GROMACS .gro file of C-alpha atoms in nm:
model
  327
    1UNK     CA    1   0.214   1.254  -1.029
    2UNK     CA    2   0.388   1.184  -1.362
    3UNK     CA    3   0.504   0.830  -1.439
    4UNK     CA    4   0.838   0.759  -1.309
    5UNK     CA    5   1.128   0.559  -1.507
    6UNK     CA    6   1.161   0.305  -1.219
    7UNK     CA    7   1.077   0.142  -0.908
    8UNK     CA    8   1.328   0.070  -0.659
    9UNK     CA    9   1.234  -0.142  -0.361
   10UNK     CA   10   1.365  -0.150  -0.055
   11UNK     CA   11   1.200  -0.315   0.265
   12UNK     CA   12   1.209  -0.537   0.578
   13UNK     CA   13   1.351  -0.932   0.511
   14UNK     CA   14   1.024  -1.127   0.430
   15UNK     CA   15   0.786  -0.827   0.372
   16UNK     CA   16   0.720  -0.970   0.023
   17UNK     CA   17   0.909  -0.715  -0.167
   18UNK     CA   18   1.061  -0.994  -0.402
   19UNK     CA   19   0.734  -1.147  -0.475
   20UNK     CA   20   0.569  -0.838  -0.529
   21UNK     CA   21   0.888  -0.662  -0.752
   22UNK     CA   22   0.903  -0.996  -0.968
   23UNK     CA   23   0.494  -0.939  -1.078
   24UNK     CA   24   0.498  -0.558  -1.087
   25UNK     CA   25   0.805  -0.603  -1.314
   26UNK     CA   26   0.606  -0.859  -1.529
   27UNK     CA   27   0.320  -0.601  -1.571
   28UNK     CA   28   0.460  -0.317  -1.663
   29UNK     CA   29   0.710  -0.488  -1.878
   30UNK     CA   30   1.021  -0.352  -1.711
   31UNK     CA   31   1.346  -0.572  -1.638
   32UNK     CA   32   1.411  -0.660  -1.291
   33UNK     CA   33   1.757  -0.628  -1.119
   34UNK     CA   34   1.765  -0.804  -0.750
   35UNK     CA   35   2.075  -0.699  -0.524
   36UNK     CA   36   1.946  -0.978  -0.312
   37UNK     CA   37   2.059  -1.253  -0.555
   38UNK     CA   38   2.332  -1.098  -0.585
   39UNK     CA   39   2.434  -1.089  -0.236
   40UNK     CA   40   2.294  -1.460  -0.145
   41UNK     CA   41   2.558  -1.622  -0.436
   42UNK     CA   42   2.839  -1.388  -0.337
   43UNK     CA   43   2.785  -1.570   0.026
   44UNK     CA   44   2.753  -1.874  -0.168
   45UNK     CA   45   3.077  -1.870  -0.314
   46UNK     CA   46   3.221  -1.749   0.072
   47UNK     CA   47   3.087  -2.061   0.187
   48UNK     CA   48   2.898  -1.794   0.437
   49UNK     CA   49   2.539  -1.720   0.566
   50UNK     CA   50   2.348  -1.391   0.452
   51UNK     CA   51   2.456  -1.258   0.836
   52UNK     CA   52   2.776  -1.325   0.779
   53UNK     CA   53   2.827  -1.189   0.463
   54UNK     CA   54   2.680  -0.906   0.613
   55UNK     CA   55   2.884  -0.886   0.922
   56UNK     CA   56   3.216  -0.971   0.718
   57UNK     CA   57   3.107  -0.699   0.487
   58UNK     CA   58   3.089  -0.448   0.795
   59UNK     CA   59   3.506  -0.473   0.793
   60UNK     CA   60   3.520  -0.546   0.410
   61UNK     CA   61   3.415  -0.250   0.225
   62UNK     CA   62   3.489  -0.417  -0.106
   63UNK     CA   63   3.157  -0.620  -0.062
   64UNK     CA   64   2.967  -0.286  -0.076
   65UNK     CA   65   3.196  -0.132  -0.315
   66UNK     CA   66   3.102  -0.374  -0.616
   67UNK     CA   67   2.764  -0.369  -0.625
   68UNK     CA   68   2.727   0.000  -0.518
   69UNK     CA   69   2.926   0.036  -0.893
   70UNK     CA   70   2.624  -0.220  -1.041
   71UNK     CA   71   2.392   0.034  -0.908
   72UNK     CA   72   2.508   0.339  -1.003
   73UNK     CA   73   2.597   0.252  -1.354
   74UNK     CA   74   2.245   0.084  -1.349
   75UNK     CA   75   2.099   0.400  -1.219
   76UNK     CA   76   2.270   0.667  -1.444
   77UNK     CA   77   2.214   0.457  -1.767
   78UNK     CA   78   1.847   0.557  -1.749
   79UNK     CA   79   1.700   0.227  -1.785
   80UNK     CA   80   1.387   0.227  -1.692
   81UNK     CA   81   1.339  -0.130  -1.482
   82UNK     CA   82   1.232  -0.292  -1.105
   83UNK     CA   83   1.534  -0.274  -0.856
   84UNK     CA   84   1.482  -0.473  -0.547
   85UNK     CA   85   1.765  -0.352  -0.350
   86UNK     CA   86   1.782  -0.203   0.015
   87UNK     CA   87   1.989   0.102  -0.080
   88UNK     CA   88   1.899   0.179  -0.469
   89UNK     CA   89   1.640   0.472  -0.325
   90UNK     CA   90   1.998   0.632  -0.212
   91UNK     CA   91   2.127   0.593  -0.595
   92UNK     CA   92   1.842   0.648  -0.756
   93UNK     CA   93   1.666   1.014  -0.791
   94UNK     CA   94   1.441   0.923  -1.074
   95UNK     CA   95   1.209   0.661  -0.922
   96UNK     CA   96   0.915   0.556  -0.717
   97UNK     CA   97   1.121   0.436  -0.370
   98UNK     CA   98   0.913   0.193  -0.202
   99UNK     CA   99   0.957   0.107   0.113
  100UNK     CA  100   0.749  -0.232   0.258
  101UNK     CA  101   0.765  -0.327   0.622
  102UNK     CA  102   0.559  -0.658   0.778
  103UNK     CA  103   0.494  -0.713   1.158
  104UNK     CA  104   0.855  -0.907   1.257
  105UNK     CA  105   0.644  -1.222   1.386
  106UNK     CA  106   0.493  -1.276   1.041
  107UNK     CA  107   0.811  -1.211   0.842
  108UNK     CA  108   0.976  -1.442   1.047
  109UNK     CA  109   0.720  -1.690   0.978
  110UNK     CA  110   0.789  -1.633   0.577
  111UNK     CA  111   1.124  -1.686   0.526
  112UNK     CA  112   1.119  -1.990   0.721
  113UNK     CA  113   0.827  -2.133   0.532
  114UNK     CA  114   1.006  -2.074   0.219
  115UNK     CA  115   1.262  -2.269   0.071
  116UNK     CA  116   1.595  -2.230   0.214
  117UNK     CA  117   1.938  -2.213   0.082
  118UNK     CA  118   2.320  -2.255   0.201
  119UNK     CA  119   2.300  -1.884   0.284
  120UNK     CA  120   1.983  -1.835   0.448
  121UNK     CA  121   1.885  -2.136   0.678
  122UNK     CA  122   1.702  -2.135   1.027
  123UNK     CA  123   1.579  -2.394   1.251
  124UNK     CA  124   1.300  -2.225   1.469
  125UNK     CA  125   1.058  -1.938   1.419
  126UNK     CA  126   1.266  -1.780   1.758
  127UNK     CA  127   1.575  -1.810   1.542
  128UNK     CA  128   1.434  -1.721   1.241
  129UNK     CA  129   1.302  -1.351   1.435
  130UNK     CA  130   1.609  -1.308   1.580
  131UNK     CA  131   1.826  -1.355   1.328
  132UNK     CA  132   1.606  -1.158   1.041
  133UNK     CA  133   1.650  -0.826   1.351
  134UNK     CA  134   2.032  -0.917   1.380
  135UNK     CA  135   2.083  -0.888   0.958
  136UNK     CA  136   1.861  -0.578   0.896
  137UNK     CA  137   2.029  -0.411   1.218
  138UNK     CA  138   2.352  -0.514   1.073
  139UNK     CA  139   2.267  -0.325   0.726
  140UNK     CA  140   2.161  -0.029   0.881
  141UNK     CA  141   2.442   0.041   1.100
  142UNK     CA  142   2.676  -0.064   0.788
  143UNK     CA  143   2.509   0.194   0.602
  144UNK     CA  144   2.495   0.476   0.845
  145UNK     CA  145   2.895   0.478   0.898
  146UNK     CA  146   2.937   0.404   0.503
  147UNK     CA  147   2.717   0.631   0.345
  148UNK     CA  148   2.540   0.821   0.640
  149UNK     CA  149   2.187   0.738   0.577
  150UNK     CA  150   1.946   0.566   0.780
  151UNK     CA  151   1.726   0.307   0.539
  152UNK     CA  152   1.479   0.289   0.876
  153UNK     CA  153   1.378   0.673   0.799
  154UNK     CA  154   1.057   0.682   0.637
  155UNK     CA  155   1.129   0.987   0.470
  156UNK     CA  156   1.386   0.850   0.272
  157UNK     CA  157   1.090   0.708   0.090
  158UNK     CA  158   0.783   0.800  -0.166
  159UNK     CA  159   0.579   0.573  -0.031
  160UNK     CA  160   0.570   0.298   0.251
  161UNK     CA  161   0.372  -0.030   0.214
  162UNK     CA  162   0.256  -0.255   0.492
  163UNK     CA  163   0.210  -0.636   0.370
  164UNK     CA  164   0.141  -0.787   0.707
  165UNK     CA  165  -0.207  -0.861   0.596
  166UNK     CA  166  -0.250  -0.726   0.253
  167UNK     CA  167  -0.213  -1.079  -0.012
  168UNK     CA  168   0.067  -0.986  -0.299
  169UNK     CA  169  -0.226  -0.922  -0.533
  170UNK     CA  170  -0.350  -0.626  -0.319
  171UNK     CA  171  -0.008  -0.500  -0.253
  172UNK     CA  172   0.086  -0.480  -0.614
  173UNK     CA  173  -0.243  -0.302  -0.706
  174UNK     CA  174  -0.161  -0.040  -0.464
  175UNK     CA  175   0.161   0.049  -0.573
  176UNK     CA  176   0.099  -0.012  -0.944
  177UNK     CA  177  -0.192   0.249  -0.891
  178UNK     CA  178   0.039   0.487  -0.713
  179UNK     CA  179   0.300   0.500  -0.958
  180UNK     CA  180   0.045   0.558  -1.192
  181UNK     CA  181  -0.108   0.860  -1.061
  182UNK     CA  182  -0.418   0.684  -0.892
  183UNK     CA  183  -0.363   0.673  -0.533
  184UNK     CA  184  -0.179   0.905  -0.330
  185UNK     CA  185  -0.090   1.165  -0.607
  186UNK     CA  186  -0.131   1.449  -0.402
  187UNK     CA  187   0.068   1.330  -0.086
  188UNK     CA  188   0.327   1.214  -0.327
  189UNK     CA  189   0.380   1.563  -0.523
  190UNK     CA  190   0.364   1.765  -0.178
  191UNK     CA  191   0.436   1.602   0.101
  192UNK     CA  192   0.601   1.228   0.050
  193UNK     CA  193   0.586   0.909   0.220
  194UNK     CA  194   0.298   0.816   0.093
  195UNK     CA  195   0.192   0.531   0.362
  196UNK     CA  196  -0.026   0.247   0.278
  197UNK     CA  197  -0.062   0.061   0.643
  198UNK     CA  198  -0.262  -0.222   0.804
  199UNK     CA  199  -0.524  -0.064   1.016
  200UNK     CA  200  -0.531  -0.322   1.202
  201UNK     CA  201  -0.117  -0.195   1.351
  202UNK     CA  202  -0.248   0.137   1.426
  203UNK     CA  203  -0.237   0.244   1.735
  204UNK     CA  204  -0.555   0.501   1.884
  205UNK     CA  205  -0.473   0.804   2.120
  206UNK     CA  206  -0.793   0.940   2.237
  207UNK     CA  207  -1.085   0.738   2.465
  208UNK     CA  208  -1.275   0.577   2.234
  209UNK     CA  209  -1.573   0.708   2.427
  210UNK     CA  210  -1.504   1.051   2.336
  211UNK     CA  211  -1.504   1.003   1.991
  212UNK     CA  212  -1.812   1.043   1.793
  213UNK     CA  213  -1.970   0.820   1.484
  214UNK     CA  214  -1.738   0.546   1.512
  215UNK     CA  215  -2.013   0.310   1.439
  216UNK     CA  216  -2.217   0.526   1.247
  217UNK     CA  217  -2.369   0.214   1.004
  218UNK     CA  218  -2.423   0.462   0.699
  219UNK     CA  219  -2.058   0.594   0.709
  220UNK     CA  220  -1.950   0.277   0.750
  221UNK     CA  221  -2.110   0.173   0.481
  222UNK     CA  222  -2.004   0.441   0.250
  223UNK     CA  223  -1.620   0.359   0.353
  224UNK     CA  224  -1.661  -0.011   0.269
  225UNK     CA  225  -1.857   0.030  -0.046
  226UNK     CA  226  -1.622   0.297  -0.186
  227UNK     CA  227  -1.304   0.105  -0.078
  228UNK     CA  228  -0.998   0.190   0.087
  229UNK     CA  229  -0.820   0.363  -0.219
  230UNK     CA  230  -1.080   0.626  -0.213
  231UNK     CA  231  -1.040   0.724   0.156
  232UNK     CA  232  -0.869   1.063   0.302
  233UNK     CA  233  -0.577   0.946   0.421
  234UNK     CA  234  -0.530   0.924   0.751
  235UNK     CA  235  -0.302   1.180   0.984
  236UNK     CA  236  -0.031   0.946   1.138
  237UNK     CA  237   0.311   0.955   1.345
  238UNK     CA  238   0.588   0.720   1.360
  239UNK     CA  239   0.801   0.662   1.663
  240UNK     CA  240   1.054   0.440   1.476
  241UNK     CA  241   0.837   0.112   1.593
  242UNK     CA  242   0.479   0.233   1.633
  243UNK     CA  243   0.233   0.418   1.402
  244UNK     CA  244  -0.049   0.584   1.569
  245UNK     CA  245  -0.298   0.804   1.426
  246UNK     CA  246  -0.331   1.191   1.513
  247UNK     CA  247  -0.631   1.286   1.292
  248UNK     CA  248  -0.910   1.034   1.181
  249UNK     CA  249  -0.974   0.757   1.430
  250UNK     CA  250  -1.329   0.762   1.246
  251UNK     CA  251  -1.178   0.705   0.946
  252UNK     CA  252  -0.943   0.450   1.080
  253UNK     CA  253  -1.236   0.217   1.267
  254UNK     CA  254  -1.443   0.180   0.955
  255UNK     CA  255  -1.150   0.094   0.781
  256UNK     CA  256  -1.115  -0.176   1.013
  257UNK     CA  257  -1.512  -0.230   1.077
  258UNK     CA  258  -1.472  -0.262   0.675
  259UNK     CA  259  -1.188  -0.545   0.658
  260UNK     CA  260  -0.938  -0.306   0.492
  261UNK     CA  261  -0.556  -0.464   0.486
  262UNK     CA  262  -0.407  -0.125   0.398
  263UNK     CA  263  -0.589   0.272   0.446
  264UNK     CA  264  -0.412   0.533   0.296
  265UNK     CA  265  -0.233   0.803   0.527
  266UNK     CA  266  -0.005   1.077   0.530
  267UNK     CA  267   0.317   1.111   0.792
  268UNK     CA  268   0.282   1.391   1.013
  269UNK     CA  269   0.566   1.348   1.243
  270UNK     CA  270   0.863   1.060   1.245
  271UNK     CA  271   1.059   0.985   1.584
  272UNK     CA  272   1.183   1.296   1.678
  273UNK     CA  273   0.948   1.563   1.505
  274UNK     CA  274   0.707   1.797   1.611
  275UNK     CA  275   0.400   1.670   1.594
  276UNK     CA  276   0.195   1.939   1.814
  277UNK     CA  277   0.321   2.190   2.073
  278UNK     CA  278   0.700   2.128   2.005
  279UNK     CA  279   0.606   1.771   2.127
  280UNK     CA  280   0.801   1.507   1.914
  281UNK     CA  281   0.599   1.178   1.811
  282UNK     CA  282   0.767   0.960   2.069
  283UNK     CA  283   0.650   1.219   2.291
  284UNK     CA  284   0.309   1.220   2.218
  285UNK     CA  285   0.277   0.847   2.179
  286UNK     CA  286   0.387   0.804   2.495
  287UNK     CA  287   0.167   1.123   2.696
  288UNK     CA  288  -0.113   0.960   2.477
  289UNK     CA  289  -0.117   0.580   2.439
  290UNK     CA  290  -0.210   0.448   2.751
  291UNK     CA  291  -0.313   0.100   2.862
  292UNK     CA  292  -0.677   0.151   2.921
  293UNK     CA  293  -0.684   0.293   2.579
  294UNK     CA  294  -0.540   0.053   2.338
  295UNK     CA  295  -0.775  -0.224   2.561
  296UNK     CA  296  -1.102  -0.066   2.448
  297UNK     CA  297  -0.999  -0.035   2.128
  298UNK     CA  298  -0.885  -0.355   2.067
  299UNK     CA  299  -1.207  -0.489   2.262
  300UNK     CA  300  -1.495  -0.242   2.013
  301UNK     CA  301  -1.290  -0.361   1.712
  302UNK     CA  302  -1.217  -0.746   1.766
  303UNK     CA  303  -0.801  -0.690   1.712
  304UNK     CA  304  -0.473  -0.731   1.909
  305UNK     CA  305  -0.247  -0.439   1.953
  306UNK     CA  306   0.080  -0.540   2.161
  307UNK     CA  307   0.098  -0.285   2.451
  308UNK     CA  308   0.402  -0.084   2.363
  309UNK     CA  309   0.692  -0.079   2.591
  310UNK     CA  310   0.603   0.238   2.768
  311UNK     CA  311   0.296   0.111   2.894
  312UNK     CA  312   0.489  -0.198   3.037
  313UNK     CA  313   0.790  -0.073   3.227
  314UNK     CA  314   0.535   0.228   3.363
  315UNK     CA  315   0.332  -0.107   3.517
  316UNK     CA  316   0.038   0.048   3.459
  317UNK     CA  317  -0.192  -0.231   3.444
  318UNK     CA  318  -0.514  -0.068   3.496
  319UNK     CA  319  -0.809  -0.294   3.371
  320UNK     CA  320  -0.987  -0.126   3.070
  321UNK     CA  321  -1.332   0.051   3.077
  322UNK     CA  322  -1.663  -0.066   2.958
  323UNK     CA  323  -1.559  -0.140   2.576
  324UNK     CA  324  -1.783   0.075   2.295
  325UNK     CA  325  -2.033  -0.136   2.107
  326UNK     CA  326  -1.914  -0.418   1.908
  327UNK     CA  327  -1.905  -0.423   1.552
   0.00000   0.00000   0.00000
């Protein structure tokens, strides 16, 4: 892909997007503009939290209307710069949009390790969680009535970046490489999000007895020696909450046989699309994922994957089988 002017970044609270803007901007010598700021001192001077600025702001539509003019004279000034803001991919046209997303435990664990302000304070990791879910849910329902987009669509984006176990240094690599025309290129031109995600969060949806070579110690080998950058990506669908791969569980295990924080992969399907047979991706997850499934998988590959909410309320607690070799 060609070089972009900008990079606008938009992504969950405590995915890292701050840290990793702030550096990217530094090395590639671009100014960086953070909405963020912006909105923590204007609920600074309100004497309000970040949730309440953001609630308030769900009746007050001046809030939104000043710095949606910052943006768009920002954006149509042709600057190129970093823009950490969760709705400059919806101004901008001329830009990487990057999207990061973290597993809510561990961003809730962030941004209550960090130092805390008037307008973002919590007491517990419970409160931190819930609170972090409350804001972003506020924003997105904010702008669905205001400007009728959904910032939780993937497709809104070029590409998607998980941090959840990727360090700031390997997230910025990534996405520095991307926007120069290293990584992803051809997802990017033809069929955009690129996703960058934590193996280690995707969920399986075949018996992992039926597929063959997973531990196939030469193509494992080849995977981790070449590193992740230089494998296909992956097929994968998106509920809304779960990814889950469609094509290249083989792939996908020595990625995590390999110690891989992110594997490259290509979006099939989100929430309600096809993925195959007219059957939409929360469809298929949930004909496909099944209990005795994600246990093996977890058990051959030494990882945790929460059962997902189907699997709970159908009670199916069925014990899984003999596990595949371990690693």
């Amino acid at each position: 892909m060609t070089v972009r002017q900008s990079i606008v970044f938009n992504g969950d609270l405590g995915s890292g997007k701050s840290t990793v803007s702030v550096e990217i901007a530094k090395r590639l010598g671009l100014r960086r503009v953070s909405v963020g700021d912006l909105y923590r001192q204007m609920a600074q001077e309100r004497q309000m939290t970040a949730l309440q600025l953001n609630l308030h702001a769900e009746l007050d539509q001046a809030v939104d209307g000043y710095v949606d003019q910052l943006q768009q004279k920002i954006a149509a000034s042709g600057e190129s710069l970093v823009m950490d803001s969760r709705l400059a991919w919806h101004f901008f046209t001329d830009a990487l949009k990057v999207h990061m997303i973290t597993e809510p435990t561990e961003a809730a664990r962030r941004v209550l390790a960090r130092p805390s302000g008037p307008a973002e304070s919590y007491a517990t990791l419970a409160e931190a969680k819930a609170k972090l879910r409350e804001r972003s849910e506020s924003e997105r329902s904010r702008f669905i009535v205001r400007y009728g987009v959904d910032k939780a669509r993937l497709r809104n984006y070029d590409l998607v970046c998980d941090s959840t176990r990727a360090t700031p240094e390997q997230v910025i690599a990534h996405i520095v490489d991307a926007y120069e025309g290293r990584l992803g290129a051809d997802v990017l031109r033809d069929a955009p999000p690129l996703l960058l995600l934590d193996p280690a969060r995707v969920y399986p949806t075949e018996e992992i007895g039926t597929l063959r070579g997973l531990w196939d110690s030469g193509f494992v080998g080849a995977v981790a020696g070449a590193g992740d950058e230089a494998l296909e990506p992956l097929t994968i669908g998106y509920t809304g909450e779960y990814f889950f791969v469609v094509d290249g569980h083989r792939r996908l295990s020595a990625a995590i046989q390999s110690g891989f924080p992110l594997v490259p992969a290509r979006l099939v399907a989100e929430a309600e699309e096809p993925v195959v047979g007219g059957m939409s991706a929360v469809e298929y997850f949930t004909t496909q994922v099944r209990p005795g499934i994600v246990y093996d998988w977890e058990a051959a590959h030494k990882i945790q994957l929460p059962l997902p909410e189907h699997c709970l309320r159908a009670g199916d607690s069925v014990l899984a089988g003999d596990p595949a070799p371990g690693l």
